[in-house]
PDB file of C-alpha atoms in Angstrom:
ATOM      1  CA  SER F   1      -2.876  15.032   2.456  1.00 78.00           C
ATOM      2  CA  ALA F   2      -3.664  13.960  -1.105  1.00 86.00           C
ATOM      3  CA  VAL F   3      -6.995  12.763  -2.441  1.00 91.00           C
ATOM      4  CA  ILE F   4      -6.698  10.179  -5.188  1.00 94.00           C
ATOM      5  CA  SER F   5      -9.415   8.887  -7.490  1.00 95.00           C
ATOM      6  CA  GLN F   6      -9.246   5.918  -9.836  1.00 96.00           C
ATOM      7  CA  LYS F   7     -11.344   4.858 -12.790  1.00 97.00           C
ATOM      8  CA  PRO F   8     -12.820   2.350 -13.250  1.00 96.00           C
ATOM      9  CA  SER F   9     -13.475   1.136  -9.718  1.00 95.00           C
ATOM     10  CA  ARG F  10     -13.963  -2.383 -11.033  1.00 95.00           C
ATOM     11  CA  ASP F  11     -14.197  -4.263 -14.300  1.00 97.00           C
ATOM     12  CA  ILE F  12     -14.669  -7.725 -15.684  1.00 97.00           C
ATOM     13  CA  CYS F  13     -12.656  -8.353 -18.837  1.00 96.00           C
ATOM     14  CA  GLN F  14     -12.124 -11.102 -21.335  1.00 97.00           C
ATOM     15  CA  ARG F  15      -8.824 -12.861 -21.790  1.00 97.00           C
ATOM     16  CA  GLY F  16      -6.599 -11.216 -24.412  1.00 97.00           C
ATOM     17  CA  THR F  17      -8.060  -7.733 -24.079  1.00 97.00           C
ATOM     18  CA  SER F  18      -6.481  -4.655 -22.473  1.00 97.00           C
ATOM     19  CA  LEU F  19      -7.714  -2.281 -19.790  1.00 97.00           C
ATOM     20  CA  THR F  20      -6.491   1.219 -19.012  1.00 98.00           C
ATOM     21  CA  ILE F  21      -6.816   2.454 -15.429  1.00 98.00           C
ATOM     22  CA  GLN F  22      -6.784   6.178 -14.708  1.00 98.00           C
ATOM     23  CA  CYS F  23      -5.441   7.856 -11.584  1.00 97.00           C
ATOM     24  CA  GLN F  24      -6.167  11.489 -10.724  1.00 97.00           C
ATOM     25  CA  VAL F  25      -4.640  13.365  -7.770  1.00 95.00           C
ATOM     26  CA  ASP F  26      -5.999  16.599  -6.333  1.00 94.00           C
ATOM     27  CA  SER F  27      -2.551  18.177  -6.031  1.00 90.00           C
ATOM     28  CA  GLN F  28       0.754  18.143  -7.874  1.00 88.00           C
ATOM     29  CA  VAL F  29       2.962  15.293  -6.696  1.00 87.00           C
ATOM     30  CA  THR F  30       6.421  14.274  -7.709  1.00 83.00           C
ATOM     31  CA  MET F  31       6.279  10.617  -6.840  1.00 84.00           C
ATOM     32  CA  MET F  32       3.479   8.422  -8.165  1.00 92.00           C
ATOM     33  CA  PHE F  33       3.383   4.632  -8.001  1.00 95.00           C
ATOM     34  CA  TRP F  34       1.333   1.702  -9.245  1.00 97.00           C
ATOM     35  CA  TYR F  35       0.837  -1.371  -7.040  1.00 96.00           C
ATOM     36  CA  ARG F  36      -0.835  -4.723  -7.535  1.00 96.00           C
ATOM     37  CA  GLN F  37      -2.570  -6.689  -4.799  1.00 92.00           C
ATOM     38  CA  GLN F  38      -3.425 -10.231  -5.801  1.00 90.00           C
ATOM     39  CA  PRO F  39      -6.186 -12.053  -3.899  1.00 84.00           C
ATOM     40  CA  GLY F  40      -5.164 -12.679  -0.299  1.00 81.00           C
ATOM     41  CA  GLN F  41      -1.734 -11.123  -0.838  1.00 85.00           C
ATOM     42  CA  SER F  42       0.033  -7.974   0.220  1.00 87.00           C
ATOM     43  CA  LEU F  43       0.968  -5.126  -2.112  1.00 92.00           C
ATOM     44  CA  THR F  44       3.624  -5.462  -4.805  1.00 93.00           C
ATOM     45  CA  LEU F  45       5.103  -2.421  -6.503  1.00 94.00           C
ATOM     46  CA  ILE F  46       4.720  -2.559 -10.298  1.00 96.00           C
ATOM     47  CA  ALA F  47       6.453   0.671 -11.281  1.00 95.00           C
ATOM     48  CA  THR F  48       7.184   4.274 -10.451  1.00 93.00           C
ATOM     49  CA  ALA F  49       5.467   6.666 -12.865  1.00 92.00           C
ATOM     50  CA  ASN F  50       7.854   9.473 -13.817  1.00 82.00           C
ATOM     51  CA  GLN F  51       6.510  12.706 -15.222  1.00 83.00           C
ATOM     52  CA  GLY F  52       7.876  13.375 -18.685  1.00 80.00           C
ATOM     53  CA  SER F  53       9.890  10.179 -18.973  1.00 82.00           C
ATOM     54  CA  GLU F  54       9.463   6.424 -19.036  1.00 85.00           C
ATOM     55  CA  ALA F  55       8.269   4.627 -15.947  1.00 91.00           C
ATOM     56  CA  THR F  56      10.717   2.671 -13.817  1.00 93.00           C
ATOM     57  CA  TYR F  57       9.616  -0.955 -13.527  1.00 95.00           C
ATOM     58  CA  GLU F  58      10.278  -3.411 -10.746  1.00 93.00           C
ATOM     59  CA  SER F  59      11.699  -6.850 -11.282  1.00 92.00           C
ATOM     60  CA  GLY F  60       9.107  -9.099 -12.890  1.00 94.00           C
ATOM     61  CA  PHE F  61       7.151  -6.299 -14.550  1.00 96.00           C
ATOM     62  CA  VAL F  62       7.729  -5.060 -18.105  1.00 95.00           C
ATOM     63  CA  ILE F  63       6.597  -2.085 -20.124  1.00 95.00           C
ATOM     64  CA  ASP F  64       4.982  -4.188 -22.860  1.00 96.00           C
ATOM     65  CA  LYS F  65       2.638  -5.785 -20.341  1.00 97.00           C
ATOM     66  CA  PHE F  66       2.034  -2.721 -18.125  1.00 97.00           C
ATOM     67  CA  PRO F  67       2.546   0.468 -20.151  1.00 96.00           C
ATOM     68  CA  ILE F  68       2.291   3.592 -17.992  1.00 96.00           C
ATOM     69  CA  SER F  69       1.734   7.207 -18.934  1.00 93.00           C
ATOM     70  CA  ARG F  70       2.304  10.290 -16.771  1.00 94.00           C
ATOM     71  CA  PRO F  71       1.577  13.379 -18.843  1.00 91.00           C
ATOM     72  CA  ASN F  72       1.581  15.787 -15.865  1.00 91.00           C
ATOM     73  CA  LEU F  73       2.008  15.953 -12.086  1.00 91.00           C
ATOM     74  CA  THR F  74      -1.612  15.101 -11.264  1.00 93.00           C
ATOM     75  CA  PHE F  75      -2.503  12.261 -13.636  1.00 95.00           C
ATOM     76  CA  SER F  76      -1.290   8.808 -14.650  1.00 96.00           C
ATOM     77  CA  THR F  77      -2.611   5.739 -16.446  1.00 96.00           C
ATOM     78  CA  LEU F  78      -1.718   2.072 -16.172  1.00 97.00           C
ATOM     79  CA  THR F  79      -2.680  -0.329 -18.959  1.00 98.00           C
ATOM     80  CA  VAL F  80      -2.897  -4.049 -18.325  1.00 98.00           C
ATOM     81  CA  SER F  81      -2.268  -5.560 -21.764  1.00 97.00           C
ATOM     82  CA  ASN F  82      -3.220  -8.907 -23.248  1.00 97.00           C
ATOM     83  CA  MET F  83      -4.881  -9.930 -20.006  1.00 97.00           C
ATOM     84  CA  SER F  84      -5.037 -13.435 -18.584  1.00 96.00           C
ATOM     85  CA  PRO F  85      -6.848 -14.716 -15.484  1.00 95.00           C
ATOM     86  CA  GLU F  86      -3.563 -14.354 -13.545  1.00 95.00           C
ATOM     87  CA  ASP F  87      -3.915 -10.576 -13.924  1.00 96.00           C
ATOM     88  CA  SER F  88      -7.024 -10.597 -11.744  1.00 96.00           C
ATOM     89  CA  SER F  89      -6.051  -8.278  -8.894  1.00 95.00           C
ATOM     90  CA  ILE F  90      -6.660  -4.966  -7.259  1.00 94.00           C
ATOM     91  CA  TYR F  91      -4.538  -2.270  -8.899  1.00 97.00           C
ATOM     92  CA  LEU F  92      -3.714   0.693  -6.678  1.00 96.00           C
ATOM     93  CA  CYS F  93      -2.377   4.118  -7.538  1.00 96.00           C
ATOM     94  CA  SER F  94      -0.300   5.775  -4.830  1.00 94.00           C
ATOM     95  CA  VAL F  95       1.537   9.044  -4.258  1.00 93.00           C
ATOM     96  CA  ARG F  96       4.120  10.126  -1.749  1.00 87.00           C
ATOM     97  CA  ASP F  97       4.313  13.451  -0.004  1.00 76.00           C
ATOM     98  CA  ARG F  98       7.958  14.358  -0.361  1.00 72.00           C
ATOM     99  CA  ALA F  99       8.050  16.561   2.733  1.00 71.00           C
ATOM    100  CA  GLN F 100       6.684  14.025   5.182  1.00 64.00           C
ATOM    101  CA  GLU F 101       7.161  10.854   3.138  1.00 74.00           C
ATOM    102  CA  THR F 102       3.615   9.816   3.955  1.00 82.00           C
ATOM    103  CA  GLN F 103       2.191   7.534   1.283  1.00 87.00           C
ATOM    104  CA  TYR F 104      -1.405   7.925   0.106  1.00 90.00           C
ATOM    105  CA  PHE F 105      -3.442   5.409  -1.855  1.00 92.00           C
ATOM    106  CA  GLY F 106      -6.341   5.540  -4.239  1.00 93.00           C
ATOM    107  CA  PRO F 107      -9.410   3.351  -3.695  1.00 93.00           C
ATOM    108  CA  GLY F 108      -8.122   0.755  -6.149  1.00 94.00           C
ATOM    109  CA  THR F 109      -9.420  -0.865  -9.321  1.00 96.00           C
ATOM    110  CA  ARG F 110     -10.701  -4.379  -8.869  1.00 95.00           C
ATOM    111  CA  LEU F 111     -10.061  -6.367 -12.048  1.00 96.00           C
ATOM    112  CA  LEU F 112     -11.417  -9.798 -12.865  1.00 96.00           C
ATOM    113  CA  VAL F 113     -10.228 -11.513 -16.034  1.00 97.00           C
ATOM    114  CA  LEU F 114     -12.286 -14.398 -17.341  1.00 96.00           C
TER     115      LEU F 114
ATOM    116  CA  LYS Q   1      16.699  -7.580   0.302  1.00 85.00           C
ATOM    117  CA  GLN Q   2      14.187  -6.133   2.751  1.00 90.00           C
ATOM    118  CA  GLU Q   3      11.487  -8.509   3.959  1.00 92.00           C
ATOM    119  CA  VAL Q   4       8.576  -7.491   6.137  1.00 95.00           C
ATOM    120  CA  THR Q   5       6.574  -9.986   8.167  1.00 95.00           C
ATOM    121  CA  GLN Q   6       3.458  -9.495  10.254  1.00 96.00           C
ATOM    122  CA  ILE Q   7       2.229 -11.699  13.058  1.00 91.00           C
ATOM    123  CA  PRO Q   8      -0.434 -12.872  13.572  1.00 91.00           C
ATOM    124  CA  ALA Q   9      -1.878 -13.300  10.083  1.00 93.00           C
ATOM    125  CA  ALA Q  10      -5.394 -13.203  11.506  1.00 95.00           C
ATOM    126  CA  LEU Q  11      -6.892 -12.244  14.853  1.00 94.00           C
ATOM    127  CA  SER Q  12     -10.396 -12.399  16.270  1.00 96.00           C
ATOM    128  CA  VAL Q  13     -11.130 -10.671  19.581  1.00 96.00           C
ATOM    129  CA  PRO Q  14     -14.187  -9.608  21.588  1.00 96.00           C
ATOM    130  CA  GLU Q  15     -15.059  -5.943  21.676  1.00 97.00           C
ATOM    131  CA  GLY Q  16     -13.238  -3.909  24.320  1.00 97.00           C
ATOM    132  CA  GLU Q  17      -9.995  -5.840  24.314  1.00 96.00           C
ATOM    133  CA  ASN Q  18      -6.628  -4.161  23.992  1.00 96.00           C
ATOM    134  CA  LEU Q  19      -4.536  -5.788  21.296  1.00 94.00           C
ATOM    135  CA  VAL Q  20      -1.090  -5.724  19.742  1.00 96.00           C
ATOM    136  CA  LEU Q  21      -0.158  -6.302  16.128  1.00 96.00           C
ATOM    137  CA  ASN Q  22       3.440  -7.094  15.285  1.00 97.00           C
ATOM    138  CA  CYS Q  23       5.627  -6.166  12.327  1.00 97.00           C
ATOM    139  CA  SER Q  24       9.227  -7.226  11.787  1.00 97.00           C
ATOM    140  CA  PHE Q  25      11.695  -6.260   9.087  1.00 96.00           C
ATOM    141  CA  THR Q  26      15.065  -7.691   8.144  1.00 95.00           C
ATOM    142  CA  ASP Q  27      17.031  -4.563   7.183  1.00 93.00           C
ATOM    143  CA  SER Q  28      17.183  -1.798   9.798  1.00 92.00           C
ATOM    144  CA  ALA Q  29      18.319   0.808   7.250  1.00 92.00           C
ATOM    145  CA  ILE Q  30      14.951   2.505   6.892  1.00 93.00           C
ATOM    146  CA  TYR Q  31      13.693   6.075   6.606  1.00 92.00           C
ATOM    147  CA  ASN Q  32      10.376   5.391   8.272  1.00 93.00           C
ATOM    148  CA  LEU Q  33       7.656   2.836   8.952  1.00 95.00           C
ATOM    149  CA  GLN Q  34       4.005   3.371   8.206  1.00 95.00           C
ATOM    150  CA  TRP Q  35       0.930   1.515   9.420  1.00 97.00           C
ATOM    151  CA  PHE Q  36      -2.096   1.291   7.122  1.00 95.00           C
ATOM    152  CA  ARG Q  37      -5.637   0.038   7.396  1.00 96.00           C
ATOM    153  CA  GLN Q  38      -7.413  -1.654   4.490  1.00 93.00           C
ATOM    154  CA  ASP Q  39     -11.132  -2.366   4.484  1.00 91.00           C
ATOM    155  CA  PRO Q  40     -12.391  -5.205   2.258  1.00 84.00           C
ATOM    156  CA  GLY Q  41     -12.241  -4.292  -1.424  1.00 78.00           C
ATOM    157  CA  LYS Q  42     -10.924  -0.817  -0.669  1.00 81.00           C
ATOM    158  CA  GLY Q  43      -7.681   1.125  -0.843  1.00 85.00           C
ATOM    159  CA  LEU Q  44      -5.310   1.817   2.045  1.00 90.00           C
ATOM    160  CA  THR Q  45      -5.696   4.472   4.721  1.00 91.00           C
ATOM    161  CA  SER Q  46      -2.588   5.727   6.494  1.00 91.00           C
ATOM    162  CA  LEU Q  47      -2.865   5.392  10.283  1.00 95.00           C
ATOM    163  CA  LEU Q  48       0.526   6.329  11.685  1.00 95.00           C
ATOM    164  CA  LEU Q  49       3.973   7.128  10.353  1.00 93.00           C
ATOM    165  CA  ILE Q  50       7.074   6.761  12.521  1.00 95.00           C
ATOM    166  CA  GLN Q  51      10.315   8.321  11.365  1.00 92.00           C
ATOM    167  CA  SER Q  52      13.471   6.253  11.879  1.00 92.00           C
ATOM    168  CA  SER Q  53      14.592   8.646  14.625  1.00 92.00           C
ATOM    169  CA  GLN Q  54      11.342   8.267  16.565  1.00 94.00           C
ATOM    170  CA  ARG Q  55      10.318   5.611  19.069  1.00 95.00           C
ATOM    171  CA  GLU Q  56       6.532   5.915  18.905  1.00 95.00           C
ATOM    172  CA  GLN Q  57       3.537   7.762  17.518  1.00 95.00           C
ATOM    173  CA  THR Q  58       0.012   8.033  18.892  1.00 96.00           C
ATOM    174  CA  SER Q  59      -3.323   8.830  17.312  1.00 95.00           C
ATOM    175  CA  GLY Q  60      -6.453   8.392  19.398  1.00 96.00           C
ATOM    176  CA  ARG Q  61      -6.701   4.748  20.470  1.00 97.00           C
ATOM    177  CA  LEU Q  62      -3.733   3.773  18.324  1.00 97.00           C
ATOM    178  CA  ASN Q  63      -0.112   3.705  19.411  1.00 97.00           C
ATOM    179  CA  ALA Q  64       2.729   2.526  17.204  1.00 97.00           C
ATOM    180  CA  SER Q  65       6.252   1.866  18.439  1.00 97.00           C
ATOM    181  CA  LEU Q  66       9.467   1.355  16.524  1.00 97.00           C
ATOM    182  CA  ASP Q  67      12.635  -0.449  17.593  1.00 96.00           C
ATOM    183  CA  LYS Q  68      14.789   0.011  14.540  1.00 93.00           C
ATOM    184  CA  SER Q  69      17.821  -1.834  15.842  1.00 92.00           C
ATOM    185  CA  SER Q  70      15.848  -5.029  16.429  1.00 95.00           C
ATOM    186  CA  GLY Q  71      13.738  -4.588  13.285  1.00 96.00           C
ATOM    187  CA  ARG Q  72      10.384  -4.467  15.050  1.00 97.00           C
ATOM    188  CA  SER Q  73       7.289  -2.349  15.267  1.00 97.00           C
ATOM    189  CA  THR Q  74       4.056  -2.873  17.152  1.00 97.00           C
ATOM    190  CA  LEU Q  75       0.634  -1.342  16.669  1.00 97.00           C
ATOM    191  CA  TYR Q  76      -1.351  -1.153  19.893  1.00 97.00           C
ATOM    192  CA  ILE Q  77      -5.122  -0.735  19.642  1.00 97.00           C
ATOM    193  CA  ALA Q  78      -6.853   0.185  22.877  1.00 97.00           C
ATOM    194  CA  ALA Q  79     -10.460  -0.718  23.688  1.00 97.00           C
ATOM    195  CA  SER Q  80     -11.119  -2.364  20.328  1.00 97.00           C
ATOM    196  CA  GLN Q  81     -14.448  -1.797  18.552  1.00 97.00           C
ATOM    197  CA  PRO Q  82     -16.236  -3.682  15.749  1.00 96.00           C
ATOM    198  CA  GLY Q  83     -15.413  -0.750  13.464  1.00 96.00           C
ATOM    199  CA  ASP Q  84     -11.727  -1.598  13.877  1.00 97.00           C
ATOM    200  CA  SER Q  85     -12.273  -4.777  11.868  1.00 97.00           C
ATOM    201  CA  ALA Q  86     -10.007  -4.548   8.823  1.00 96.00           C
ATOM    202  CA  THR Q  87      -6.637  -5.692   7.532  1.00 95.00           C
ATOM    203  CA  TYR Q  88      -3.675  -3.839   9.009  1.00 97.00           C
ATOM    204  CA  LEU Q  89      -0.522  -3.495   6.944  1.00 96.00           C
ATOM    205  CA  CYS Q  90       2.870  -2.182   7.902  1.00 97.00           C
ATOM    206  CA  ALA Q  91       5.324  -0.854   5.340  1.00 96.00           C
ATOM    207  CA  VAL Q  92       8.939   0.270   5.618  1.00 95.00           C
ATOM    208  CA  LEU Q  93      10.561   2.918   3.451  1.00 92.00           C
ATOM    209  CA  THR Q  94      13.963   1.412   2.764  1.00 88.00           C
ATOM    210  CA  SER Q  95      17.046   3.595   2.673  1.00 85.00           C
ATOM    211  CA  GLY Q  96      18.660   1.867  -0.262  1.00 78.00           C
ATOM    212  CA  THR Q  97      15.840   1.942  -2.789  1.00 81.00           C
ATOM    213  CA  TYR Q  98      13.615   4.653  -1.263  1.00 84.00           C
ATOM    214  CA  LYS Q  99      10.597   2.421  -1.871  1.00 87.00           C
ATOM    215  CA  TYR Q 100       7.992   1.094   0.499  1.00 91.00           C
ATOM    216  CA  ILE Q 101       8.033  -2.649   1.155  1.00 92.00           C
ATOM    217  CA  PHE Q 102       4.774  -3.988   2.543  1.00 94.00           C
ATOM    218  CA  GLY Q 103       4.181  -6.657   5.120  1.00 94.00           C
ATOM    219  CA  THR Q 104       1.834  -9.563   4.712  1.00 89.00           C
ATOM    220  CA  GLY Q 105      -0.913  -7.983   6.809  1.00 94.00           C
ATOM    221  CA  THR Q 106      -2.957  -8.929   9.880  1.00 96.00           C
ATOM    222  CA  ARG Q 107      -6.658  -9.522   9.326  1.00 95.00           C
ATOM    223  CA  LEU Q 108      -8.480  -8.301  12.446  1.00 97.00           C
ATOM    224  CA  LYS Q 109     -12.044  -9.074  13.402  1.00 97.00           C
ATOM    225  CA  VAL Q 110     -13.560  -7.452  16.492  1.00 97.00           C
ATOM    226  CA  LEU Q 111     -16.715  -9.197  17.652  1.00 96.00           C
ATOM    227  CA  ALA Q 112     -19.613  -7.238  19.120  1.00 93.00           C
TER     228      ALA Q 112
END
Protein backbone atom coordinates (compact mmCIF):
# COMPACT_ATOMS: atom_id res chain seq x y z
CA SER A 1 0.00 0.00 0.00
CA ALA A 2 0.98 3.66 -0.35
CA VAL A 3 0.81 6.33 2.33
CA ILE A 4 0.03 9.78 0.99
CA SER A 5 0.25 13.10 2.81
CA GLN A 6 -1.06 16.46 1.66
CA LYS A 7 -0.33 20.00 2.73
CA PRO A 8 -2.16 22.09 3.73
CA SER A 9 -5.00 20.04 5.18
CA ARG A 10 -7.29 23.05 4.88
CA ASP A 11 -7.18 26.71 3.99
CA ILE A 12 -9.39 29.74 3.67
CA CYS A 13 -8.38 32.02 0.81
CA GLN A 14 -9.44 35.28 -0.70
CA ARG A 15 -10.86 35.58 -4.18
CA GLY A 16 -8.20 36.21 -6.83
CA THR A 17 -5.33 34.59 -4.95
CA SER A 18 -3.62 31.26 -5.66
CA LEU A 19 -2.94 28.24 -3.47
CA THR A 20 -0.42 25.46 -4.02
CA ILE A 21 -1.22 22.03 -2.59
CA GLN A 22 1.58 19.54 -1.99
CA CYS A 23 1.32 15.76 -2.23
CA GLN A 24 4.00 13.43 -0.88
CA VAL A 25 3.99 9.63 -1.31
CA ASP A 26 6.06 7.22 0.75
CA SER A 27 7.09 5.16 -2.28
CA GLN A 28 7.86 5.70 -5.94
CA VAL A 29 4.72 5.55 -8.05
CA THR A 30 4.21 5.87 -11.75
CA MET A 31 0.65 7.08 -11.80
CA MET A 32 -0.40 10.09 -9.74
CA PHE A 33 -3.71 11.92 -10.04
CA TRP A 34 -5.46 15.02 -8.76
CA TYR A 35 -9.21 14.96 -8.03
CA ARG A 36 -11.73 17.56 -6.96
CA GLN A 37 -14.75 16.86 -4.78
CA GLN A 38 -17.20 19.73 -4.65
CA PRO A 39 -19.62 19.93 -1.70
CA GLY A 40 -22.07 17.04 -1.76
CA GLN A 41 -20.63 15.67 -5.00
CA SER A 42 -18.58 12.69 -6.04
CA LEU A 43 -14.98 12.85 -7.24
CA THR A 44 -13.99 14.42 -10.55
CA LEU A 45 -10.58 13.81 -12.08
CA ILE A 46 -8.71 17.06 -12.77
CA ALA A 47 -5.52 15.69 -14.33
CA THR A 48 -2.92 12.97 -14.38
CA ALA A 49 0.46 14.20 -13.13
CA ASN A 50 3.24 12.84 -15.35
CA GLN A 51 6.79 12.72 -14.08
CA GLY A 52 9.10 14.78 -16.25
CA SER A 53 6.43 16.05 -18.62
CA GLU A 54 3.28 18.14 -18.66
CA ALA A 55 0.19 16.91 -16.88
CA THR A 56 -2.70 15.47 -18.86
CA TYR A 57 -5.89 17.41 -18.15
CA GLU A 58 -9.46 16.22 -18.30
CA SER A 59 -12.18 17.99 -20.20
CA GLY A 60 -13.14 21.20 -18.42
CA PHE A 61 -9.79 21.69 -16.69
CA VAL A 62 -6.91 23.76 -18.07
CA ILE A 63 -3.27 24.20 -17.21
CA ASP A 64 -3.56 27.96 -16.65
CA LYS A 65 -6.12 27.43 -13.91
CA PHE A 66 -4.64 24.25 -12.37
CA PRO A 67 -0.89 24.11 -13.05
CA ILE A 68 0.66 20.85 -11.86
CA SER A 69 4.26 19.93 -11.17
CA ARG A 70 5.73 16.44 -10.76
CA PRO A 71 9.48 16.75 -10.28
CA ASN A 72 9.98 13.12 -9.19
CA LEU A 73 8.13 9.85 -8.55
CA THR A 74 7.15 10.68 -4.96
CA PHE A 75 6.00 14.31 -5.09
CA SER A 76 3.53 16.54 -6.92
CA THR A 77 1.91 19.94 -6.51
CA LEU A 78 -1.40 21.33 -7.70
CA THR A 79 -1.94 25.09 -7.83
CA VAL A 80 -5.44 26.54 -7.87
CA SER A 81 -4.96 29.91 -9.59
CA ASN A 82 -7.00 33.09 -9.47
CA MET A 83 -9.48 31.48 -7.12
CA SER A 84 -13.20 32.17 -6.98
CA PRO A 85 -15.82 30.85 -4.55
CA GLU A 86 -16.68 28.13 -7.11
CA ASP A 87 -13.24 26.61 -6.44
CA SER A 88 -14.25 25.78 -2.88
CA SER A 89 -13.80 22.00 -2.76
CA ILE A 90 -11.80 19.17 -1.35
CA TYR A 91 -8.75 18.50 -3.52
CA LEU A 92 -7.42 14.95 -3.35
CA CYS A 93 -4.12 13.50 -4.47
CA SER A 94 -4.22 9.86 -5.52
CA VAL A 95 -1.81 7.19 -6.74
CA ARG A 96 -2.32 3.85 -8.40
CA ASP A 97 -0.40 0.68 -7.72
CA ARG A 98 0.38 -0.56 -11.19
CA ALA A 99 0.64 -4.21 -10.18
CA GLN A 100 -2.73 -4.50 -8.50
CA GLU A 101 -4.39 -1.37 -9.88
CA THR A 102 -5.53 -0.46 -6.39
CA GLN A 103 -6.02 3.29 -6.02
CA TYR A 104 -4.90 5.09 -2.87
CA PHE A 105 -5.93 8.56 -1.75
CA GLY A 106 -4.44 11.27 0.38
CA PRO A 107 -6.44 12.85 3.21
CA GLY A 108 -7.44 15.78 1.01
CA THR A 109 -7.11 19.55 1.19
CA ARG A 110 -10.28 21.36 2.13
CA LEU A 111 -10.34 24.75 0.42
CA LEU A 112 -12.78 27.56 1.10
CA VAL A 113 -12.65 30.65 -1.10
CA LEU A 114 -14.33 33.78 0.17
CA LYS B 1 -19.07 7.53 -21.88
CA GLN B 2 -18.99 5.55 -18.64
CA GLU B 3 -21.52 6.58 -16.01
CA VAL B 4 -21.65 5.16 -12.51
CA THR B 5 -24.74 5.38 -10.33
CA GLN B 6 -25.26 4.35 -6.73
CA ILE B 7 -28.55 3.57 -5.04
CA PRO B 8 -29.69 4.54 -2.49
CA ALA B 9 -28.17 8.00 -2.12
CA ALA B 10 -28.66 7.83 1.64
CA LEU B 11 -29.52 5.08 4.10
CA SER B 12 -30.22 5.04 7.82
CA VAL B 13 -30.44 1.70 9.62
CA PRO B 14 -30.44 0.43 13.21
CA GLU B 15 -27.32 -1.25 14.49
CA GLY B 16 -27.05 -4.97 13.71
CA GLU B 17 -28.84 -4.93 10.39
CA ASN B 18 -27.40 -6.51 7.28
CA LEU B 19 -27.48 -4.12 4.36
CA VAL B 20 -26.78 -3.91 0.65
CA LEU B 21 -25.43 -0.96 -1.30
CA ASN B 22 -25.84 -0.93 -5.06
CA CYS B 23 -23.61 0.34 -7.85
CA SER B 24 -24.40 0.26 -11.55
CA PHE B 25 -22.29 1.23 -14.54
CA THR B 26 -23.17 1.73 -18.18
CA ASP B 27 -20.10 0.33 -19.96
CA SER B 28 -19.11 -3.24 -19.07
CA ALA B 29 -15.62 -2.84 -20.56
CA ILE B 30 -13.83 -2.43 -17.24
CA TYR B 31 -10.57 -3.65 -15.71
CA ASN B 32 -11.87 -3.67 -12.17
CA LEU B 33 -14.27 -2.12 -9.68
CA GLN B 34 -13.26 -0.72 -6.33
CA TRP B 35 -15.33 0.15 -3.28
CA PHE B 36 -14.18 3.01 -1.04
CA ARG B 37 -15.22 4.47 2.27
CA GLN B 38 -15.07 8.20 2.97
CA ASP B 39 -15.50 9.66 6.44
CA PRO B 40 -16.70 13.28 6.70
CA GLY B 41 -14.01 15.75 5.66
CA LYS B 42 -11.50 12.98 5.00
CA GLY B 43 -9.91 11.17 2.08
CA LEU B 44 -10.93 7.79 0.69
CA THR B 45 -10.05 4.39 2.10
CA SER B 46 -10.05 1.40 -0.24
CA LEU B 47 -12.29 -1.41 1.03
CA LEU B 48 -12.39 -4.02 -1.72
CA LEU B 49 -11.17 -4.36 -5.28
CA ILE B 50 -12.76 -6.84 -7.69
CA GLN B 51 -10.98 -7.65 -10.92
CA SER B 52 -13.16 -7.94 -14.03
CA SER B 53 -12.60 -11.71 -14.07
CA GLN B 54 -13.78 -12.13 -10.48
CA ARG B 55 -17.30 -12.49 -9.12
CA GLU B 56 -16.78 -11.41 -5.52
CA GLN B 57 -14.34 -10.35 -2.83
CA THR B 58 -14.66 -10.56 0.95
CA SER B 59 -13.00 -8.71 3.79
CA GLY B 60 -14.32 -9.26 7.30
CA ARG B 61 -17.97 -8.19 7.41
CA LEU B 62 -17.82 -6.83 3.88
CA ASN B 63 -18.62 -8.74 0.71
CA ALA B 64 -18.61 -7.19 -2.74
CA SER B 65 -19.98 -8.88 -5.84
CA LEU B 66 -19.57 -8.02 -9.50
CA ASP B 67 -21.81 -8.89 -12.44
CA LYS B 68 -19.93 -7.29 -15.28
CA SER B 69 -22.32 -8.29 -18.03
CA SER B 70 -25.26 -6.56 -16.35
CA GLY B 71 -23.14 -3.62 -15.15
CA ARG B 72 -23.80 -4.12 -11.45
CA SER B 73 -21.97 -4.47 -8.19
CA THR B 74 -23.24 -4.78 -4.65
CA LEU B 75 -21.53 -4.16 -1.34
CA TYR B 76 -22.95 -6.28 1.47
CA ILE B 77 -22.29 -5.19 5.05
CA ALA B 78 -23.11 -7.76 7.69
CA ALA B 79 -24.13 -6.90 11.25
CA SER B 80 -23.75 -3.15 10.77
CA GLN B 81 -22.18 -1.02 13.53
CA PRO B 82 -22.25 2.73 14.25
CA GLY B 83 -18.60 2.84 13.17
CA ASP B 84 -19.71 1.85 9.67
CA SER B 85 -21.34 5.26 9.28
CA ALA B 86 -19.67 6.94 6.30
CA THR B 87 -20.13 7.58 2.60
CA TYR B 88 -19.46 4.57 0.39
CA LEU B 89 -18.24 5.14 -3.15
CA CYS B 90 -17.78 2.70 -5.97
CA ALA B 91 -15.43 3.37 -8.86
CA VAL B 92 -14.78 1.51 -12.11
CA LEU B 93 -11.47 1.43 -13.95
CA THR B 94 -12.56 1.76 -17.56
CA SER B 95 -10.80 -0.19 -20.28
CA GLY B 96 -10.82 2.59 -22.82
CA THR B 97 -9.30 5.42 -20.81
CA TYR B 98 -7.68 3.46 -17.96
CA LYS B 99 -9.13 5.98 -15.50
CA TYR B 100 -11.37 5.50 -12.52
CA ILE B 101 -14.90 6.87 -12.80
CA PHE B 102 -16.62 7.39 -9.47
CA GLY B 103 -20.21 6.84 -8.50
CA THR B 104 -22.36 9.34 -6.71
CA GLY B 105 -21.98 7.65 -3.33
CA THR B 106 -24.29 6.25 -0.64
CA ARG B 107 -24.33 8.09 2.67
CA LEU B 108 -24.83 5.48 5.41
CA LYS B 109 -25.82 6.15 8.98
CA VAL B 110 -25.97 3.27 11.47
CA LEU B 111 -27.92 4.14 14.59
CA ALA B 112 -26.87 2.81 17.99
